[in-house]
Short mmCIF file of C-alpha atoms in Angstrom, two decimals:
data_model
loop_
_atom_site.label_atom_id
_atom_site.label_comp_id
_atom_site.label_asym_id
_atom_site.label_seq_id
_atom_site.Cartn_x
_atom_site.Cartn_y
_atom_site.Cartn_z
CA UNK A 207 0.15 5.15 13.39
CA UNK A 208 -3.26 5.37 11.13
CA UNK A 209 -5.51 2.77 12.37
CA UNK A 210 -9.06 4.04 11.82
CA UNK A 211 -9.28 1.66 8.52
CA UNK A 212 -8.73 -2.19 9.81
CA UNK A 213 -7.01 -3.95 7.11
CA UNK A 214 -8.97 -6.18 4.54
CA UNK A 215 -6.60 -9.02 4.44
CA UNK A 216 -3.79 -10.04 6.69
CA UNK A 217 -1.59 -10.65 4.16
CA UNK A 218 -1.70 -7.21 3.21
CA UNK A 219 2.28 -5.76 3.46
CA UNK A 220 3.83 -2.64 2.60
CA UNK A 221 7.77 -2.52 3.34
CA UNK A 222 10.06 0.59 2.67
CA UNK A 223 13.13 -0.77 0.63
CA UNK A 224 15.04 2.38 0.51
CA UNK A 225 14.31 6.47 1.32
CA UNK A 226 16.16 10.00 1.95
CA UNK A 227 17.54 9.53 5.14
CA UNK A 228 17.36 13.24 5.92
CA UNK A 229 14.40 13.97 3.90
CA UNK A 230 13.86 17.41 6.41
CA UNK A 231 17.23 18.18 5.95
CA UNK A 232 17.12 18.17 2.40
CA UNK A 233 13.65 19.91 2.28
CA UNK A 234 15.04 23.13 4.36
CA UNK A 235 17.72 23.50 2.28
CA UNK A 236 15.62 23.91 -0.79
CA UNK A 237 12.82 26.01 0.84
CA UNK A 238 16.38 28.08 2.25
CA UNK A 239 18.03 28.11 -1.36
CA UNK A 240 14.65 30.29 -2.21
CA UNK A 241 15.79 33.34 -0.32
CA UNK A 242 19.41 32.67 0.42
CA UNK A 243 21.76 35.41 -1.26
CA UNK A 244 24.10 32.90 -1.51
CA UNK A 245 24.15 29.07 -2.33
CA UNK A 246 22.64 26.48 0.34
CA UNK A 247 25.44 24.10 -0.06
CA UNK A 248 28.10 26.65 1.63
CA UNK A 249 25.68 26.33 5.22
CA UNK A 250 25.25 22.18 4.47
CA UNK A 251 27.00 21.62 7.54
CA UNK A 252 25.80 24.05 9.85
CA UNK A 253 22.63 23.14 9.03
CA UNK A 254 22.81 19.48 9.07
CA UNK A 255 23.12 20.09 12.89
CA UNK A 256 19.74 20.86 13.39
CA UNK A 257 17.57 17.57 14.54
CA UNK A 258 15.43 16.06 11.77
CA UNK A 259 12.53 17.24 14.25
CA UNK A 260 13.53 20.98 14.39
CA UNK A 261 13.65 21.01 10.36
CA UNK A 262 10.60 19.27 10.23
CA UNK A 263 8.75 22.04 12.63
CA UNK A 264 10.46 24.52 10.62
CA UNK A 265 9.63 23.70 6.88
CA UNK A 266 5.96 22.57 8.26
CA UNK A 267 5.85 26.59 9.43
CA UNK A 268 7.23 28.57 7.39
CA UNK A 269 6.70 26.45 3.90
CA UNK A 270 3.64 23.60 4.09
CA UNK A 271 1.54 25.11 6.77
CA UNK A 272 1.19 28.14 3.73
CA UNK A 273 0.29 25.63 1.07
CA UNK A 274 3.51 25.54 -0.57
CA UNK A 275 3.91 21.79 -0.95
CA UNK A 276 6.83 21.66 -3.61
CA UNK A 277 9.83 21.22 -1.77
CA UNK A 278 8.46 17.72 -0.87
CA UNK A 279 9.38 16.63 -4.27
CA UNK A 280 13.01 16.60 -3.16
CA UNK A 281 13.19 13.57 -0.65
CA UNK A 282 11.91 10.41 -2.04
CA UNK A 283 11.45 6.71 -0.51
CA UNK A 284 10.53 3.36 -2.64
CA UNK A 285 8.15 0.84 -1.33
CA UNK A 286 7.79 -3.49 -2.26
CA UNK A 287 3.94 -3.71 -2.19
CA UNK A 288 3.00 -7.03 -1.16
CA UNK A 289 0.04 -9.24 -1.81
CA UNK A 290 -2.68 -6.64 -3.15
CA UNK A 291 -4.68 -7.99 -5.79
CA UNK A 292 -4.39 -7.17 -9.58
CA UNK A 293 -6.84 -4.73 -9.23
CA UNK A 294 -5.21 -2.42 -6.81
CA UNK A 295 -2.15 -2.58 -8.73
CA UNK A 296 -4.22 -1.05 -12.24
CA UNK A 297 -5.58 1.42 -9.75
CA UNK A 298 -2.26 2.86 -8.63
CA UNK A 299 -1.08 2.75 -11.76
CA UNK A 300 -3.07 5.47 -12.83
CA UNK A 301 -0.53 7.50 -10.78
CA UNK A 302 2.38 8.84 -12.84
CA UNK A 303 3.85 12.19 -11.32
CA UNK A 304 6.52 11.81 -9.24
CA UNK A 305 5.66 8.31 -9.07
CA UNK A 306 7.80 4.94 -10.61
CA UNK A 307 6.57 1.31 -10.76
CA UNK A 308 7.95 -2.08 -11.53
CA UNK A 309 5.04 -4.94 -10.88
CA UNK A 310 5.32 -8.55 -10.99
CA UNK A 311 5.22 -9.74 -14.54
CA UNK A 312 2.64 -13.19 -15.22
CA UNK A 313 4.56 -13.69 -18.37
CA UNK A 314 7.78 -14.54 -15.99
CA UNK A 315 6.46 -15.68 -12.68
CA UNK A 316 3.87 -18.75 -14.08
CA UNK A 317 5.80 -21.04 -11.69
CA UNK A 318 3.57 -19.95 -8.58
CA UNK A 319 0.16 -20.39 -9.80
CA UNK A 320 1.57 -23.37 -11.15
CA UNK A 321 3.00 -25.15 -7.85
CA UNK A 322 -1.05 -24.04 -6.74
CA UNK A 323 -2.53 -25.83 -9.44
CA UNK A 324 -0.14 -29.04 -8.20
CA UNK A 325 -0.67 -28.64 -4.79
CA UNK A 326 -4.76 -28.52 -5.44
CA UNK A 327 -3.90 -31.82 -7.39
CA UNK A 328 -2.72 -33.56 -4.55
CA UNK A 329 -4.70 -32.29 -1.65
CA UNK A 330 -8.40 -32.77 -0.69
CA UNK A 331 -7.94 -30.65 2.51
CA UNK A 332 -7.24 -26.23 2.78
CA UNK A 333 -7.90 -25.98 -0.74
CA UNK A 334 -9.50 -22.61 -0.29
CA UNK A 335 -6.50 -21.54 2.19
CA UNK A 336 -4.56 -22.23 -0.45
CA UNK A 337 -6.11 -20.86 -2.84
CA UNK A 338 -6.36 -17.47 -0.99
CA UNK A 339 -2.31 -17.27 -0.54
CA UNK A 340 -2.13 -16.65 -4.20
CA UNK A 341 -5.62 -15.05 -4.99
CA UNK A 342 -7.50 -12.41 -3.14
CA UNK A 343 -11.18 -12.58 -1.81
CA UNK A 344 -13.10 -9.61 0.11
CA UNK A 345 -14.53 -11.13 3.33
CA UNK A 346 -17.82 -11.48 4.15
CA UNK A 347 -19.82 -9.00 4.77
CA UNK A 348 -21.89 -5.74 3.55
CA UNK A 349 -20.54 -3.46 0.61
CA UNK A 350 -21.59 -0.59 -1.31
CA UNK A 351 -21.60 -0.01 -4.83
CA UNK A 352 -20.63 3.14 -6.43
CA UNK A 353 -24.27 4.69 -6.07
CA UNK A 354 -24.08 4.07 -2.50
CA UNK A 355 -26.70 1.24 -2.65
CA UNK A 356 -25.93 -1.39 -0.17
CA UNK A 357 -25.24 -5.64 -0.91
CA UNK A 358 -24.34 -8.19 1.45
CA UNK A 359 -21.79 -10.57 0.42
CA UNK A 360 -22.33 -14.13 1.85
CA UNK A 361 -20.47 -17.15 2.21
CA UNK A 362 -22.00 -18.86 -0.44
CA UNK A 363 -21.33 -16.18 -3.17
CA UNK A 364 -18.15 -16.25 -1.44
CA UNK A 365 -17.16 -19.80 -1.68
CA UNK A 366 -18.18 -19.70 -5.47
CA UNK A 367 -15.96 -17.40 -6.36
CA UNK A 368 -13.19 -19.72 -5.12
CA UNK A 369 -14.51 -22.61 -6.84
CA UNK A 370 -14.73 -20.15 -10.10
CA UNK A 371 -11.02 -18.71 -9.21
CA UNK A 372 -10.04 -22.92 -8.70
CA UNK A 373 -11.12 -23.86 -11.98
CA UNK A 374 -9.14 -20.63 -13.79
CA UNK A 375 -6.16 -21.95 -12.42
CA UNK A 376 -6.75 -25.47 -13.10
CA UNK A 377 -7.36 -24.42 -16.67
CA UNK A 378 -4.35 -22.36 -16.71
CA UNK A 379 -2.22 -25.11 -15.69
CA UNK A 380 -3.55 -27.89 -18.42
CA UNK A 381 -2.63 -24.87 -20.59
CA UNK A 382 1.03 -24.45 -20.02
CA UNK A 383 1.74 -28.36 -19.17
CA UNK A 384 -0.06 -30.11 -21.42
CA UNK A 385 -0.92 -28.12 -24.19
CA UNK A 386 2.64 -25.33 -25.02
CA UNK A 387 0.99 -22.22 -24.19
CA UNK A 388 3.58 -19.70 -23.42
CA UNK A 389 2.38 -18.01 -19.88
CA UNK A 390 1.75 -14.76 -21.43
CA UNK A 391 -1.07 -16.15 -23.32
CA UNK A 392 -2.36 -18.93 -20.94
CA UNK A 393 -2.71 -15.69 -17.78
CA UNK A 394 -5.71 -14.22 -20.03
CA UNK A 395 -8.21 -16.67 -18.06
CA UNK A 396 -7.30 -15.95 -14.88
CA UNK A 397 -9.39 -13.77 -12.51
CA UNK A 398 -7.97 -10.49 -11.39
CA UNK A 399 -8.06 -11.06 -7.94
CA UNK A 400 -4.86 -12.63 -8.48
CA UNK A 401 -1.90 -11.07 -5.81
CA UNK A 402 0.53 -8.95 -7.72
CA UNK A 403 3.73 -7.76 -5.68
CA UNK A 404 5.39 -4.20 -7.28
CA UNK A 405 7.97 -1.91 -6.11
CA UNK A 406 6.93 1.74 -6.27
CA UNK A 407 8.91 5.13 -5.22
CA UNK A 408 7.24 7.89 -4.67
CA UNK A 409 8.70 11.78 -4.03
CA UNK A 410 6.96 13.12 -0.74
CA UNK A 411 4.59 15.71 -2.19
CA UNK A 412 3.22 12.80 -4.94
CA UNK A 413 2.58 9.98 -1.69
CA UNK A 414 0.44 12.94 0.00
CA UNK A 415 -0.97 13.51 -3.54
CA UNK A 416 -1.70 9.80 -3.98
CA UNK A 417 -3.15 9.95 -0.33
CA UNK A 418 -5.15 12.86 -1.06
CA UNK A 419 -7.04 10.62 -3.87
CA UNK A 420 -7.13 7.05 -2.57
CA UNK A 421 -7.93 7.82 1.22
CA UNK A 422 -11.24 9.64 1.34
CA UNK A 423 -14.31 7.13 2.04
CA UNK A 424 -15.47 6.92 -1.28
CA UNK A 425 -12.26 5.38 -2.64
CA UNK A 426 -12.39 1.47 -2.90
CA UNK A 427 -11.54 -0.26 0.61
CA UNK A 428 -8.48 -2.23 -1.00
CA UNK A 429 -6.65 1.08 -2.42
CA UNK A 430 -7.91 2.59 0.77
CA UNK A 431 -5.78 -0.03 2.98
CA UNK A 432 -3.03 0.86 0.66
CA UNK A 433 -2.88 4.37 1.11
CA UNK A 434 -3.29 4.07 4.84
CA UNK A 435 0.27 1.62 5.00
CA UNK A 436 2.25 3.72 2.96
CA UNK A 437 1.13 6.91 5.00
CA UNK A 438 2.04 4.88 8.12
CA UNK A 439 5.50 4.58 6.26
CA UNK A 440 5.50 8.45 5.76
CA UNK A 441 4.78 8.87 9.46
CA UNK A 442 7.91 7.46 10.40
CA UNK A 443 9.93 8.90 7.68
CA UNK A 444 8.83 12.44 8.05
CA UNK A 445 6.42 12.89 11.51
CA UNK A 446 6.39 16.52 11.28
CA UNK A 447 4.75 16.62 7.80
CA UNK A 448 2.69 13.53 8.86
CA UNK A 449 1.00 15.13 11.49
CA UNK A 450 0.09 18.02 9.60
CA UNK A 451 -1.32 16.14 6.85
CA UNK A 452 -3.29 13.82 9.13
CA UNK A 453 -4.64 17.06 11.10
CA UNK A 454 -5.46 19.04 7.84
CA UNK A 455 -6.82 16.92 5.24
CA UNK A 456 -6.81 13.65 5.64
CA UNK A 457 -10.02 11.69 3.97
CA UNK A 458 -10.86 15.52 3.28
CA UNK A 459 -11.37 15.46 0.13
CA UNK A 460 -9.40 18.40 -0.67
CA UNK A 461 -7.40 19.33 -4.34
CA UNK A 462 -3.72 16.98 -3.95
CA UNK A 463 -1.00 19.41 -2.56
#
């Protein structure tokens, strides 16, 4: 597993909902089909005797360890993304080849931030726990801004922002209850640090591409923590290719494969 980046927030979830399940299999037969005389299908079964691991060593050989990355774009695997903020979501977003997404909608899913306002209401203890279950906050600490310039973010500044983040949702809520506004247009005050949950599927080659971009150490730490679950995913799904990746350019920097 990839632990050299400690996660930002526990609550901070990536689960695999569905994937190839012989994604080495599949990626030796089309790395085969490119110098076969004859069609791959007619050696499927000889060659689905061969251990995922043996494939995996093979097509890492003879195919990635020469930079030829695009028989990863056969085996795919989807992903549910779970309680990044808003921003992370617009971030991967930016991501289109070889890549799908379906995010949580706040024109259909008003009835959480809702129940928040409600349970604020009615409780004068945990507010800020409960506040954080919906909405994200970086912890305390010392950042760096784009320019490499260093800030220290304190408790105070901190505990502001969740009395600023407390009064959008407040706000919000008088909004849709007591005044009609339909979600859609009552969601434009709230602060982006709100958790949005998507589902995301990615071929192989485009989640080492996406990697390639949102790992190095200039990326944002959120993204970052991102990248680093969904390669742990990848690790399990295809070791072989994992390792190599990890070994060869990881945080590197280098063009996406």
């Amino acid at each position: 597993m990839i632990d050299n980046l400690a996660l930002l927030d526990p609550k901070f979830a990536v689960q695999v909902l569905s994937c190839t399940k012989r994604p080495n299999l599949l990626c030796y037969l089309a790395m085969h089909q490119d110098y076969s005389e004859d069609f791959v299908s007619n050696e499927f079964q000889k060659l689905s005797g061969y251990s995922e691991q043996e494939l995996g060593e093979r097509i890492v050989r003879n195919c990635i360890n020469k930079n030829h990355w695009g028989i990863l774009e056969h085996p795919s695997i989807s992903f549910n993304v779970i309680n990044f903020p808003h921003s992370v979501m617009v971030q991967a977003r930016t991501h289109r080849v070889g890549i799908t997404f379906d995010c949580q909608s706040q024109r259909y899913t008003s009835q959480r931030i809702l129940r928040l306002a409600k349970q604020l209401n009615e409780s004068t203890e945990n507010c800020n726990q409960l506040i954080e279950e919906v909405f994200y906050f970086r912890a305390i600490g010392n950042y760096f801004d784009r320019e490499g310039n260093k800030y220290f973010y304190s408790n105070s500044a901190r505990n502001n922002d969740i009395l600023f983040t407390r009064k959008a949702i407040e706000h919000y809520a008088d909004k849709v209850n007591n005044l009609g506004y339909a979600p859609e247009h009552a969601r434009d005050i709230l602060t982006q640090n709100i958790r949005q949950h998507f589902v995301v599927s990615f071929n192989a080659r485009s989640l080492l591409h996406f990697c390639d971009l949102r790992l190095p150490k200039d990326a944002q730490p959120e993204i970052r923590n991102l990248s680093i679950l969904l390669l742990n995913c990848f690790q399990e799904w295809m070791p072989e290719v994992a390792t190599f990746y990890i070994k060869k350019r990881l945080g590197k920097n280098l063009l996406a494969p």
